[in-house]
Amino acid sequence: MLHHNFIPTISYSPESKYIYPLKTSSFDPSQSSVGNSLELISKSRKSFSLSRSLILNNKSRNSISVKDLQSNQPEEAEMASTAGQVIRCKAAVAWEAGKPLVIEEAEVAPPQKMEVRLFSSLPFATLMSISGKPRGKIPSFHESSAMRLQGLGATLNVAKPIKGSSVAVFGLGAVGLAAAEGARLAGASRIIGVDLNPARFEEAKKFGVNEFVNPKDYDKPVQEVIAEMTNGGVDRSVECTGNINAMISAFECVHDGWGVAVLVGVPHKEAIFKTHPVNFLNERTLKGTFFGNYKPRSDLPSVVEMYMNKELELEKFITHEVPFSEINKAFELMLNGEEKSAVAWEAGKPLVIEEVEVAPPQKMEVRLKILFTSLCHTDVYFWEAKGQNSVFPRILGHEAAGIVESVGEGVTELQPGDHVLPVFTGECKECAHCKSEESNMCDLLRINTDRGVMLNDGKSRFSKNGQPIYHFVGTSTFSEYTVCHVGCVAKVNPTAPLDKVCVLSCGISTGLGATLNVAKPKKGSSVAVFGLGAVGLAAAEGARIAGASRIIGVDLNPARFEEAKKFGVNEFVNPKDHNKPVQEVIAEMTNGGVDRSVECTGNINAMISAFECVHDGWGVAVLVGVPHKDASFQTHPVNFLNERTLKGTFFGNYKPRSDLPSVVEKYMNKELELEKFITHEVSFSEINKAFDLMLKGEGLRCLIKMEE
């Protein structure tokens, strides 16, 4: 879910004499807060809602006076003249899911039984009906009220902290900050904010939070940390994230004897709350709440009065304002949100989990929610700044799987909800390479390690406090959300487990395709694989699938031989065990040479050996590994004249969009085993552990779970 800590404000259009009232029926419990709803009753009397938006007069929200309000009220005769008639007004209509709203002139039918139609030239009629009289200098209460009431009421009406008490608030998004505001109003002396994102702590001080706890800073449960801080537990806690572990912590961190915990966030439908019964027997209380326990018509007037009496501050929640004609900008602000990304600020330094802004996709782009990613040697190579033109700050990552969140202009093959694999190279389907049956080297979208921006406008979609953060090979999957060119995204079977098929978006497909698509060994043939890392083992897996009878693994590290047996390797050669070139060793083992060889190390000597070890007359050697930029391949021309073939390949000769879905199906049909490639798993917050494992040479692929 995108995280949003601000309320965009939409200015009122004078041409439209129609107000969009607050309706608790528009509450979506899956969101982090409750917003306003925009209701349009059309000819068919259908309606739609737009959360967290308000139509404002073009005047400043703080410059509206009583005189302004009175002078702008519609004449009674004007109102009477429209009673019982259809009114035409402007409305922002959502014609299709995920598409920009369109400002249309719509018809609003007269109200039927138990309905009202609101009519005003200023959007304060609802406020006036609540307070019973015009008010001067009224800010936009609407757009903040519902959101704030959810958290505010959870504290004031349900938790009910007393003056001088302690309150812990779990989650410092908009609802959590409103809960903290409630604790401040109640006079709590200690308001402890609990959040995984330390960037939120400074903002939270404005809402009364005076102590902070980041669970990631401790090696014990956060409830124990809070209990130690507060001599046994806080008096009250309010949980506003919906995370089941946070809910349990919020309950177990309150003091026995009198502690009360209130749950606000909506958990996953399959979540189970687990705690020891003694926590209840020790006189702790657990409560839940909806809309802060406020009755809309009975209680909202008193909340308005709290603001009017300057007990309640609303202005600090409002961060943006746009005119009605630019309503789609409000959606962009909301969708941009702040997402967690692992940012490489400097070469070789640990990645830092940051909240960054991820802009909406532009023309021919898609925004993806990344669910699983893994670490490849290429990520480490550029993180260490061994690339020719490494740029920082940068979001690395290119092996991943996720779901389409939104699409930009011109995208027709993908839609929100599609399961996809982002790929470091692309397929435009228009260039000579894409139209060729032999090539996958797309002119437009082939890998470019130096480019850190999008093709469409030369800008990055990532930023932090206005500073651009650069992309990496068009994917940047070390982020909860990323933006890719549509040509670099392969749609796959929605039933395929994304935590397995994510490894197909780079190394595994590269090695597999090098064997199956380029070397093409026949059943019963012999294949030598140079380098038994993840790519080499994928090449061996390809030889196994093709039915090769002899699969010879060549590696300087004998510790890899046992693992390689799982991938079909049945013979092993360590060049260090012989006093002659390894190509001669293999030729002697195979009566003149192997039928096929696949080189996966990038070492120039291994490349030469892989070529010279294949049989004359029909032998084919395929180069996969990327050599040093100054390396030079040297061999006697007679090796070619004796009818040996040397080929190179890129991404296993797979066209990403056309071919990857079929590779996924190989896995689904149990022809291809992927589980054995995944040797480690870490959470996103532990991503630097994946780098440590890679640098130590431990394992093959480390799966990184984006959702904690």
XYZ file of C-alpha atoms in Angstrom:
708
model
C 0.000 0.000 0.000
C 1.250 3.478 -0.758
C 1.882 5.542 2.351
C 0.397 9.036 2.466
C 1.063 11.481 5.281
C -0.581 14.559 3.810
C -4.028 15.727 2.759
C -4.265 17.301 -0.701
C -6.827 20.121 -0.896
C -8.877 20.716 -4.024
C -10.115 24.262 -4.589
C -13.740 24.958 -5.357
C -14.759 25.880 -8.884
C -17.124 28.899 -8.828
C -19.014 27.513 -11.830
C -20.115 24.548 -9.756
C -22.702 25.373 -7.119
C -22.472 21.985 -5.511
C -20.776 20.791 -2.361
C -19.257 17.408 -1.718
C -20.182 16.550 1.863
C -18.446 14.469 4.490
C -19.972 11.004 4.602
C -18.832 8.327 7.026
C -20.297 5.774 4.651
C -17.322 6.392 2.370
C -14.872 5.091 5.008
C -12.471 2.509 3.634
C -10.981 0.553 6.555
C -8.121 -0.692 4.376
C -6.704 2.826 4.184
C -4.563 4.458 6.831
C -7.137 7.178 7.433
C -10.625 8.260 6.622
C -11.187 10.994 4.089
C -13.943 13.050 2.588
C -16.116 11.709 -0.166
C -17.193 13.372 -3.337
C -20.634 12.254 -4.319
C -22.158 12.669 -7.737
C -25.722 11.594 -8.382
C -26.027 11.193 -12.134
C -28.985 10.325 -14.313
C -28.617 6.696 -13.275
C -28.274 7.800 -9.646
C -24.949 6.008 -9.302
C -22.226 7.566 -7.169
C -18.491 7.408 -6.751
C -16.197 8.701 -4.033
C -12.867 10.428 -3.891
C -11.130 10.221 -0.547
C -9.340 13.069 1.185
C -10.476 15.876 -1.117
C -12.331 19.137 -0.671
C -13.653 21.816 -3.004
C -12.444 25.167 -1.652
C -13.149 28.726 -2.626
C -10.237 30.301 -4.470
C -9.651 32.621 -1.528
C -7.087 31.672 1.055
C -8.517 29.343 3.669
C -7.471 31.769 6.389
C -8.935 34.890 4.822
C -12.618 33.967 4.781
C -14.637 36.342 6.924
C -18.194 36.297 8.212
C -18.989 39.010 5.700
C -17.583 36.844 2.912
C -19.745 33.961 3.984
C -22.914 36.027 4.313
C -22.413 37.891 1.046
C -21.855 34.686 -0.862
C -24.862 32.795 0.358
C -27.331 31.974 -2.438
C -30.581 33.822 -2.391
C -33.549 31.871 -1.035
C -35.384 32.539 -4.285
C -32.481 31.079 -6.254
C -32.552 27.946 -4.107
C -36.305 27.700 -4.347
C -36.148 27.968 -8.123
C -34.102 24.778 -8.363
C -36.115 22.729 -5.868
C -37.447 19.602 -7.529
C -35.414 20.257 -10.676
C -32.310 18.667 -12.151
C -29.211 20.824 -11.565
C -26.286 20.871 -13.959
C -22.851 21.248 -12.364
C -19.228 20.389 -12.895
C -17.895 17.183 -11.377
C -14.700 15.168 -11.686
C -15.806 11.841 -13.150
C -13.821 8.595 -12.906
C -14.804 6.893 -16.157
C -12.302 4.048 -15.900
C -10.289 2.430 -13.129
C -6.897 4.059 -12.723
C -7.457 6.684 -15.436
C -7.345 10.467 -14.816
C -10.618 12.037 -13.703
C -12.412 14.106 -16.312
C -14.122 17.398 -15.445
C -17.626 16.984 -16.854
C -20.900 18.851 -16.653
C -23.172 16.377 -14.896
C -26.819 16.351 -13.949
C -27.715 16.084 -10.268
C -31.193 14.722 -9.760
C -33.507 16.086 -7.044
C -33.273 14.318 -3.678
C -35.636 11.442 -3.023
C -36.969 10.118 0.273
C -34.557 10.743 3.186
C -32.034 12.470 0.916
C -30.775 16.043 0.697
C -29.146 17.959 -2.116
C -26.642 20.565 -1.020
C -26.521 23.839 -2.868
C -24.117 26.672 -2.153
C -21.669 29.062 -3.759
C -19.218 28.408 -0.942
C -18.259 25.018 0.444
C -19.098 25.862 4.012
C -22.786 24.969 4.161
C -22.050 21.751 5.985
C -19.941 23.626 8.520
C -22.694 26.171 9.004
C -25.317 23.515 9.521
C -23.078 21.871 12.088
C -22.362 25.023 14.046
C -25.778 26.569 13.452
C -24.401 29.920 12.373
C -21.854 31.435 9.996
C -18.282 31.418 11.205
C -15.465 33.772 10.359
C -11.983 32.681 9.329
C -12.893 29.030 9.006
C -10.108 26.819 7.660
C -10.873 23.745 5.631
C -12.126 21.495 8.396
C -13.558 19.031 5.911
C -10.507 17.428 4.449
C -8.856 16.740 7.783
C -11.781 15.976 10.029
C -12.633 12.419 9.083
C -9.033 11.319 8.943
C -8.261 12.992 12.258
C -11.380 11.716 13.970
C -10.326 8.111 13.458
C -7.118 8.615 15.469
C -8.319 11.496 17.633
C -11.367 9.656 18.875
C -9.435 6.437 19.429
C -7.451 8.312 22.072
C -10.025 10.717 23.526
C -13.134 8.495 23.410
C -11.754 4.984 23.798
C -8.294 4.973 25.387
C -9.206 7.993 27.555
C -5.775 8.795 29.006
C -5.785 10.964 32.096
C -3.669 14.055 32.643
C -0.048 13.186 33.340
C -0.349 9.648 31.992
C 1.811 7.853 29.418
C 0.609 6.878 25.929
C 2.345 4.837 23.238
C 1.236 5.396 19.622
C 2.154 2.684 17.125
C 2.520 4.070 13.595
C 3.166 7.753 12.941
C 1.181 8.171 9.752
C -1.772 10.552 9.600
C -4.021 8.457 11.869
C -1.238 7.850 14.367
C -0.398 11.540 14.538
C -4.071 12.302 15.138
C -4.001 9.774 17.988
C -0.936 11.543 19.382
C -2.789 14.840 19.086
C -5.561 13.322 21.178
C -3.055 12.316 23.828
C -1.703 15.861 23.821
C -5.196 17.290 24.258
C -5.830 14.880 27.119
C -2.723 16.128 28.906
C -0.573 13.000 28.666
C 2.942 13.776 29.880
C 4.728 11.028 27.951
C 3.702 10.375 24.360
C 5.894 7.663 22.871
C 5.895 7.301 19.088
C 6.699 3.848 17.717
C 7.628 3.587 14.038
C 10.086 1.751 11.798
C 10.844 4.975 9.927
C 12.979 7.419 11.937
C 12.311 10.136 9.352
C 8.828 10.505 10.848
C 10.021 11.384 14.320
C 10.774 15.063 13.709
C 7.323 15.723 12.205
C 5.665 13.877 15.088
C 6.994 16.414 17.604
C 4.429 18.898 16.241
C 1.690 16.564 17.469
C 2.998 16.179 21.006
C 5.182 13.108 20.620
C 8.136 13.558 22.955
C 9.802 10.124 22.920
C 10.537 7.753 20.058
C 11.163 4.041 19.643
C 12.289 2.338 16.448
C 11.835 -1.440 16.901
C 14.719 -2.061 14.489
C 17.126 -0.488 17.005
C 16.612 -3.298 19.521
C 17.220 -7.029 19.679
C 14.199 -7.604 21.916
C 10.438 -7.206 21.411
C 9.376 -3.569 21.401
C 6.857 -4.224 24.185
C 9.745 -5.152 26.451
C 11.603 -1.993 25.456
C 8.597 0.182 26.300
C 7.991 -1.676 29.582
C 11.581 -0.974 30.608
C 11.242 2.697 29.622
C 8.056 3.180 31.621
C 8.612 1.081 34.739
C 6.258 -1.720 33.763
C 4.331 -0.362 30.794
C 2.437 2.638 29.475
C -0.995 3.585 30.780
C -2.519 3.602 27.309
C -1.526 2.562 23.794
C -3.116 3.189 20.393
C -2.185 0.961 17.423
C -2.614 2.603 14.009
C -0.735 0.408 11.506
C -2.841 -2.718 11.010
C 0.267 -4.866 11.422
C -0.638 -7.842 13.589
C 2.708 -7.842 15.384
C 2.292 -4.166 16.206
C -1.177 -4.934 17.577
C 0.196 -7.594 19.878
C 3.029 -5.299 20.981
C 0.598 -2.448 21.638
C -1.423 -4.680 23.957
C 1.499 -6.277 25.749
C 3.243 -2.934 26.361
C 0.481 -1.499 28.586
C 0.807 -1.689 32.354
C -0.852 -4.512 34.231
C -3.631 -3.474 36.567
C -4.939 -0.556 34.536
C -3.410 -0.516 31.055
C -5.712 -0.072 28.056
C -4.731 -0.786 24.449
C -6.877 0.411 21.532
C -6.661 -1.093 18.043
C -7.362 1.208 15.086
C -5.461 -0.230 12.108
C -7.167 -2.908 9.997
C -5.090 -6.110 9.810
C -4.759 -8.640 7.011
C -7.863 -10.799 6.732
C -5.930 -13.919 7.757
C -4.101 -12.319 10.688
C -4.520 -13.948 14.095
C -4.081 -12.076 17.375
C -2.072 -14.267 19.745
C -1.192 -13.487 23.346
C -1.084 -15.341 26.624
C -4.377 -15.241 28.554
C -2.505 -14.114 31.650
C -2.072 -10.725 29.983
C -5.830 -10.256 30.331
C -5.990 -11.842 33.787
C -3.420 -9.288 34.910
C -6.079 -6.647 34.278
C -5.008 -5.284 30.931
C -7.816 -4.176 28.605
C -7.912 -4.538 24.820
C -10.401 -2.508 22.766
C -11.108 -1.777 19.129
C -12.710 1.292 17.572
C -14.306 2.504 14.366
C -14.284 6.172 13.342
C -12.971 7.055 16.788
C -16.303 6.031 18.334
C -17.868 9.275 17.065
C -21.529 9.380 16.007
C -21.341 11.593 12.900
C -24.429 13.762 13.354
C -24.389 13.872 17.147
C -20.677 14.276 17.831
C -19.077 16.086 14.879
C -20.479 19.488 15.932
C -18.565 19.263 19.205
C -15.353 18.401 17.386
C -15.828 21.484 15.204
C -16.198 23.521 18.372
C -12.921 22.083 19.656
C -11.262 23.580 16.611
C -13.139 26.865 16.933
C -12.033 27.100 20.550
C -8.428 26.544 19.467
C -8.169 23.304 21.393
C -7.603 21.351 18.202
C -5.119 22.234 15.428
C -5.969 21.228 11.864
C -3.694 23.401 9.757
C -0.611 21.241 10.269
C -2.295 18.346 8.466
C -2.810 20.325 5.244
C 0.281 20.279 3.033
C -0.946 20.841 -0.544
C -3.641 22.773 -2.425
C -4.735 22.683 -6.074
C -7.658 24.205 -8.014
C -10.559 21.958 -8.975
C -9.481 21.995 -12.617
C -6.222 20.323 -11.512
C -7.839 17.646 -9.394
C -5.651 14.949 -10.963
C -2.606 16.619 -9.423
C -4.115 15.777 -6.044
C -4.197 12.130 -7.094
C -0.567 12.339 -8.184
C 0.417 13.827 -4.835
C -1.443 11.064 -3.050
C -0.015 8.321 -5.255
C 3.529 9.634 -5.049
C 3.545 8.917 -1.380
C 6.761 8.018 0.379
C 7.988 4.495 -0.142
C 10.815 2.616 1.470
C 13.847 2.083 -0.706
C 17.340 0.800 0.012
C 19.476 3.688 -1.204
C 23.163 3.367 -2.081
C 24.355 6.854 -1.122
C 28.049 6.044 -1.567
C 30.153 3.371 -3.218
C 30.761 0.391 -0.966
C 28.791 1.805 1.980
C 25.852 -0.113 3.498
C 22.518 0.634 1.856
C 20.205 2.877 3.889
C 16.467 2.199 4.133
C 14.880 5.541 3.308
C 11.402 6.812 2.607
C 11.588 8.211 -0.918
C 9.029 9.666 -3.275
C 8.142 7.507 -6.255
C 6.526 9.598 -8.990
C 3.654 8.256 -11.116
C 4.516 6.483 -14.366
C 4.767 8.639 -17.478
C 4.173 7.678 -21.125
C 4.933 3.983 -21.774
C 5.896 3.406 -18.139
C 4.447 1.309 -15.340
C 4.781 1.562 -11.579
C 5.294 -1.748 -9.816
C 4.878 -2.869 -6.249
C 7.890 -5.097 -5.651
C 7.134 -8.102 -3.458
C 10.349 -10.112 -3.768
C 13.801 -9.298 -5.032
C 17.214 -10.967 -4.896
C 20.825 -9.916 -5.022
C 22.979 -10.517 -8.096
C 26.750 -10.069 -8.548
C 26.012 -7.198 -10.925
C 24.400 -5.237 -8.087
C 27.492 -5.743 -5.941
C 29.800 -4.841 -8.845
C 28.160 -1.444 -9.342
C 27.694 -0.884 -5.618
C 31.460 -1.205 -5.302
C 31.762 1.353 -8.152
C 33.672 -1.051 -10.380
C 31.470 -0.037 -13.294
C 32.796 2.521 -15.760
C 30.518 5.378 -14.702
C 28.917 4.519 -11.378
C 26.505 7.216 -10.184
C 25.204 7.853 -6.671
C 22.827 8.074 -4.900
C 21.225 5.113 -6.590
C 18.634 2.414 -5.977
C 20.098 -0.890 -7.126
C 18.363 -4.225 -7.761
C 17.232 -5.970 -10.938
C 16.090 -9.517 -10.068
C 12.550 -9.261 -8.776
C 8.853 -9.991 -9.021
C 5.875 -7.832 -8.222
C 2.466 -6.509 -9.166
C 1.519 -3.627 -11.466
C 0.262 -0.735 -9.330
C -0.483 1.791 -12.084
C 0.248 2.402 -15.760
C 1.170 5.481 -17.757
C -0.138 6.848 -21.033
C 0.023 4.453 -23.956
C 0.357 1.263 -21.923
C -2.150 -1.304 -23.172
C -0.596 -4.716 -22.506
C -0.495 -4.330 -18.727
C -3.018 -3.239 -16.147
C -3.044 -2.832 -12.361
C -2.957 -6.169 -10.609
C -0.936 -8.032 -13.236
C 1.863 -10.243 -11.883
C 5.133 -9.326 -13.532
C 8.906 -9.712 -13.665
C 10.895 -6.505 -14.258
C 13.936 -7.157 -16.470
C 17.210 -5.235 -16.885
C 16.889 -5.432 -20.668
C 13.804 -4.854 -22.757
C 11.770 -5.644 -25.821
C 10.218 -2.733 -27.699
C 8.817 -5.132 -30.352
C 9.474 -2.531 -33.060
C 13.229 -2.486 -33.783
C 15.144 -4.833 -36.107
C 16.461 -6.879 -33.164
C 13.013 -7.374 -31.660
C 11.593 -8.414 -35.017
C 14.455 -10.850 -35.597
C 13.953 -14.434 -34.456
C 17.657 -14.674 -33.670
C 18.293 -11.638 -31.475
C 17.088 -10.204 -28.179
C 19.338 -7.103 -28.256
C 16.621 -4.447 -28.410
C 17.906 -1.184 -29.881
C 15.797 0.953 -27.544
C 15.883 -0.964 -24.287
C 19.039 -3.063 -24.161
C 20.916 -2.792 -20.869
C 22.559 0.547 -20.110
C 24.396 0.549 -16.786
C 25.342 4.233 -17.018
C 21.849 5.647 -17.475
C 20.199 6.578 -14.183
C 17.053 8.237 -15.556
C 13.959 7.302 -17.532
C 13.957 7.410 -21.341
C 10.728 9.394 -21.634
C 11.949 12.676 -20.135
C 15.490 12.062 -18.912
C 14.409 12.373 -15.269
C 14.396 10.050 -12.296
C 11.125 8.888 -10.748
C 12.803 8.638 -7.336
C 13.545 11.558 -5.049
C 14.226 12.352 -1.413
C 13.449 15.856 -0.171
C 13.674 17.117 -3.742
C 17.000 15.401 -4.476
C 16.888 12.946 -7.385
C 17.919 9.357 -6.678
C 19.102 7.514 -9.765
C 17.716 4.358 -11.329
C 19.774 1.246 -12.033
C 19.488 -0.687 -15.339
C 15.894 0.479 -15.658
C 14.581 -1.610 -12.770
C 15.767 -0.431 -9.274
C 14.007 -3.244 -7.447
C 15.479 -2.517 -4.001
C 12.406 -0.379 -3.415
C 8.835 -1.095 -2.349
C 7.708 0.630 -5.552
C 9.617 1.247 -8.754
C 8.920 2.637 -12.219
C 9.979 0.763 -15.375
C 9.538 1.144 -19.108
C 6.696 -1.150 -20.171
C 9.078 -2.931 -22.536
C 11.150 -4.107 -19.568
C 8.244 -5.802 -17.788
C 7.141 -9.377 -18.504
C 3.613 -10.400 -17.544
C 3.538 -13.910 -16.055
C 1.091 -16.537 -14.870
C -0.766 -15.041 -11.867
C -0.705 -18.403 -10.083
C 3.095 -18.658 -10.214
C 4.709 -18.095 -6.794
C 6.508 -14.782 -7.065
C 8.974 -15.705 -4.339
C 10.316 -18.424 -6.647
C 10.023 -17.051 -10.179
C 11.618 -13.720 -9.208
C 15.060 -15.282 -9.798
C 14.193 -15.756 -13.474
C 14.509 -12.064 -14.253
C 18.308 -12.220 -14.535
C 20.950 -14.832 -13.720
C 18.993 -18.061 -13.835
C 17.442 -17.275 -17.222
C 20.848 -16.142 -18.495
C 22.502 -19.491 -17.745
C 19.491 -21.609 -18.621
C 18.984 -19.920 -21.992
C 22.697 -20.024 -22.818
C 22.399 -23.816 -22.829
C 18.869 -24.376 -24.130
C 18.678 -21.541 -26.693
C 22.273 -21.121 -27.847
C 24.412 -24.205 -27.133
C 21.426 -26.500 -27.786
C 22.954 -29.808 -26.639
C 21.320 -32.993 -27.886
C 20.071 -35.826 -25.718
C 22.985 -38.033 -24.667
C 25.599 -35.373 -25.483
C 28.426 -34.001 -23.297
C 28.499 -30.470 -21.878
C 31.237 -28.679 -19.913
C 30.176 -25.770 -17.685
C 32.896 -23.342 -16.594
C 32.035 -21.692 -13.283
C 29.585 -23.214 -10.826
C 28.028 -20.092 -9.428
C 24.305 -19.403 -9.848
C 24.566 -18.700 -13.606
C 26.775 -21.734 -14.206
C 24.460 -24.005 -12.267
C 21.546 -22.644 -14.311
C 23.509 -23.577 -17.434
C 24.001 -27.063 -15.972
C 20.270 -27.212 -15.240
C 19.662 -26.437 -18.902
C 21.948 -29.302 -19.901
C 20.048 -31.615 -17.549
C 16.710 -30.548 -19.032
C 18.097 -31.101 -22.555
C 19.078 -34.669 -21.627
C 22.876 -34.389 -21.722
C 24.471 -37.566 -20.364
C 27.782 -36.040 -19.265
C 27.743 -32.668 -17.540
C 31.255 -31.678 -16.482
C 31.598 -28.891 -13.929
C 34.801 -26.827 -14.026
C 35.612 -24.664 -11.019
C 38.578 -23.650 -8.874
C 36.519 -24.148 -5.706
C 35.981 -27.853 -4.910
C 33.441 -26.910 -2.226
C 30.982 -26.199 -5.046
C 31.068 -29.693 -6.489
C 28.677 -31.314 -4.026
C 26.033 -28.600 -4.488
C 26.386 -28.881 -8.269
C 25.185 -32.484 -8.229
C 21.665 -31.165 -7.545
C 21.787 -29.461 -10.942
C 22.812 -32.502 -12.944
C 26.587 -32.098 -12.840
C 28.080 -35.615 -12.704
C 31.793 -34.995 -13.316
C 34.137 -32.369 -11.904
C 37.430 -30.781 -12.906
C 39.506 -28.421 -10.796
C 42.151 -26.817 -13.025
C 44.460 -26.506 -10.025
C 44.659 -30.322 -9.777
C 46.398 -30.618 -13.154
C 49.738 -29.521 -14.624
C 48.331 -29.029 -18.096
C 45.711 -26.670 -19.584
C 42.210 -27.666 -18.526
C 41.098 -27.866 -22.166
C 43.588 -30.686 -22.696
C 42.320 -32.448 -19.572
C 38.733 -32.297 -20.830
C 39.728 -33.411 -24.349
C 41.409 -36.478 -22.862
C 38.353 -37.232 -20.693
C 35.959 -37.036 -23.642
C 37.900 -38.580 -26.509
C 38.629 -35.330 -28.317
C 36.424 -32.783 -26.601
C 32.914 -32.103 -25.346
C 30.001 -31.481 -27.684
C 29.108 -28.202 -26.008
C 30.630 -25.858 -23.430
C 29.192 -22.854 -21.575
C 31.538 -20.335 -19.939
C 30.023 -18.438 -16.986
C 32.940 -16.806 -15.145
C 34.029 -13.844 -17.279
C 37.661 -14.917 -16.858
C 39.422 -14.595 -20.209
C 41.494 -17.767 -19.698
C 38.342 -19.741 -18.890
C 36.782 -18.390 -22.093
C 39.706 -19.610 -24.171
C 39.646 -22.995 -22.429
C 35.878 -23.338 -22.950
C 36.354 -22.807 -26.689
C 39.380 -25.031 -27.113
C 37.836 -27.921 -25.138
C 34.965 -28.540 -27.581
C 35.248 -31.266 -30.196
C 36.379 -30.359 -33.689
C 33.806 -30.841 -36.414
C 30.725 -30.012 -34.353
C 31.729 -28.500 -31.022
C 29.993 -25.293 -29.912
C 31.243 -23.025 -27.117
C 29.003 -20.301 -25.651
C 30.376 -17.319 -23.723
C 28.158 -15.877 -20.976
C 30.457 -14.235 -18.417
C 31.420 -10.572 -18.900
C 35.225 -10.141 -19.117
C 37.418 -7.258 -18.025
C 37.161 -4.328 -20.424
C 40.824 -4.722 -21.442
C 40.703 -8.503 -21.923
C 41.650 -9.969 -25.319
C 40.524 -13.362 -26.623
C 43.440 -15.212 -28.235
C 43.386 -18.585 -29.985
C 44.884 -20.112 -33.124
C 42.664 -19.620 -36.203
C 42.922 -23.323 -36.979
C 40.578 -23.974 -34.056
C 37.849 -22.274 -36.066
C 38.922 -23.859 -39.350
C 38.551 -27.259 -37.697
C 34.829 -26.492 -37.486
C 34.486 -25.404 -33.917
C 31.898 -22.679 -33.279
C 32.192 -19.848 -30.769
C 29.071 -17.906 -29.774
C 28.173 -15.252 -27.289
C 24.821 -14.677 -25.629
C 22.984 -12.010 -23.689
C 20.278 -12.913 -21.191
C 20.215 -16.454 -22.575
C 18.853 -15.158 -25.899
C 15.450 -14.722 -24.241
C 13.213 -11.867 -25.372
C 11.871 -10.641 -22.005
C 8.213 -10.035 -22.815
C 7.790 -12.804 -25.385
C 9.831 -15.617 -23.824
C 9.929 -15.255 -20.030
C 6.295 -16.330 -19.580
C 7.191 -19.697 -21.147
C 10.146 -20.095 -18.768
C 7.778 -19.511 -15.856
C 5.555 -22.234 -17.299
C 8.518 -24.638 -17.308
C 8.664 -24.113 -13.561
C 4.900 -24.469 -13.171
C 5.050 -27.742 -15.138
C 7.858 -29.008 -12.871
C 10.340 -29.197 -15.749
C 12.493 -26.531 -14.089
C 13.453 -26.474 -10.414
C 13.981 -23.030 -8.881
C 13.856 -23.712 -5.153
C 17.385 -25.113 -5.103
C 18.774 -21.790 -6.353
C 17.413 -19.911 -3.313
C 19.755 -20.654 -0.416
C 19.089 -17.708 1.907
C 16.216 -15.374 2.811
C 16.265 -11.997 4.563
C 13.738 -9.256 5.195
C 14.022 -5.947 3.326
C 15.273 -4.250 6.482
C 18.158 -6.749 6.522
C 19.190 -6.228 2.898
C 22.793 -5.530 3.851
C 23.033 -9.112 5.130
C 22.431 -10.250 1.552
C 25.458 -8.201 0.484
C 27.534 -9.761 3.270
C 26.573 -13.263 2.108
C 27.427 -12.434 -1.488
C 30.809 -10.962 -0.558
C 31.646 -14.045 1.498
C 30.715 -16.289 -1.404
C 28.026 -18.044 0.609
C 25.017 -19.513 -1.178
C 23.572 -18.890 -4.622
C 20.658 -16.494 -4.382
C 19.452 -14.614 -1.315
C 15.731 -13.844 -1.475
C 14.764 -10.444 -0.070
C 11.180 -10.203 1.163
C 9.894 -6.660 0.727
C 7.007 -7.005 3.156
C 8.190 -7.458 6.730
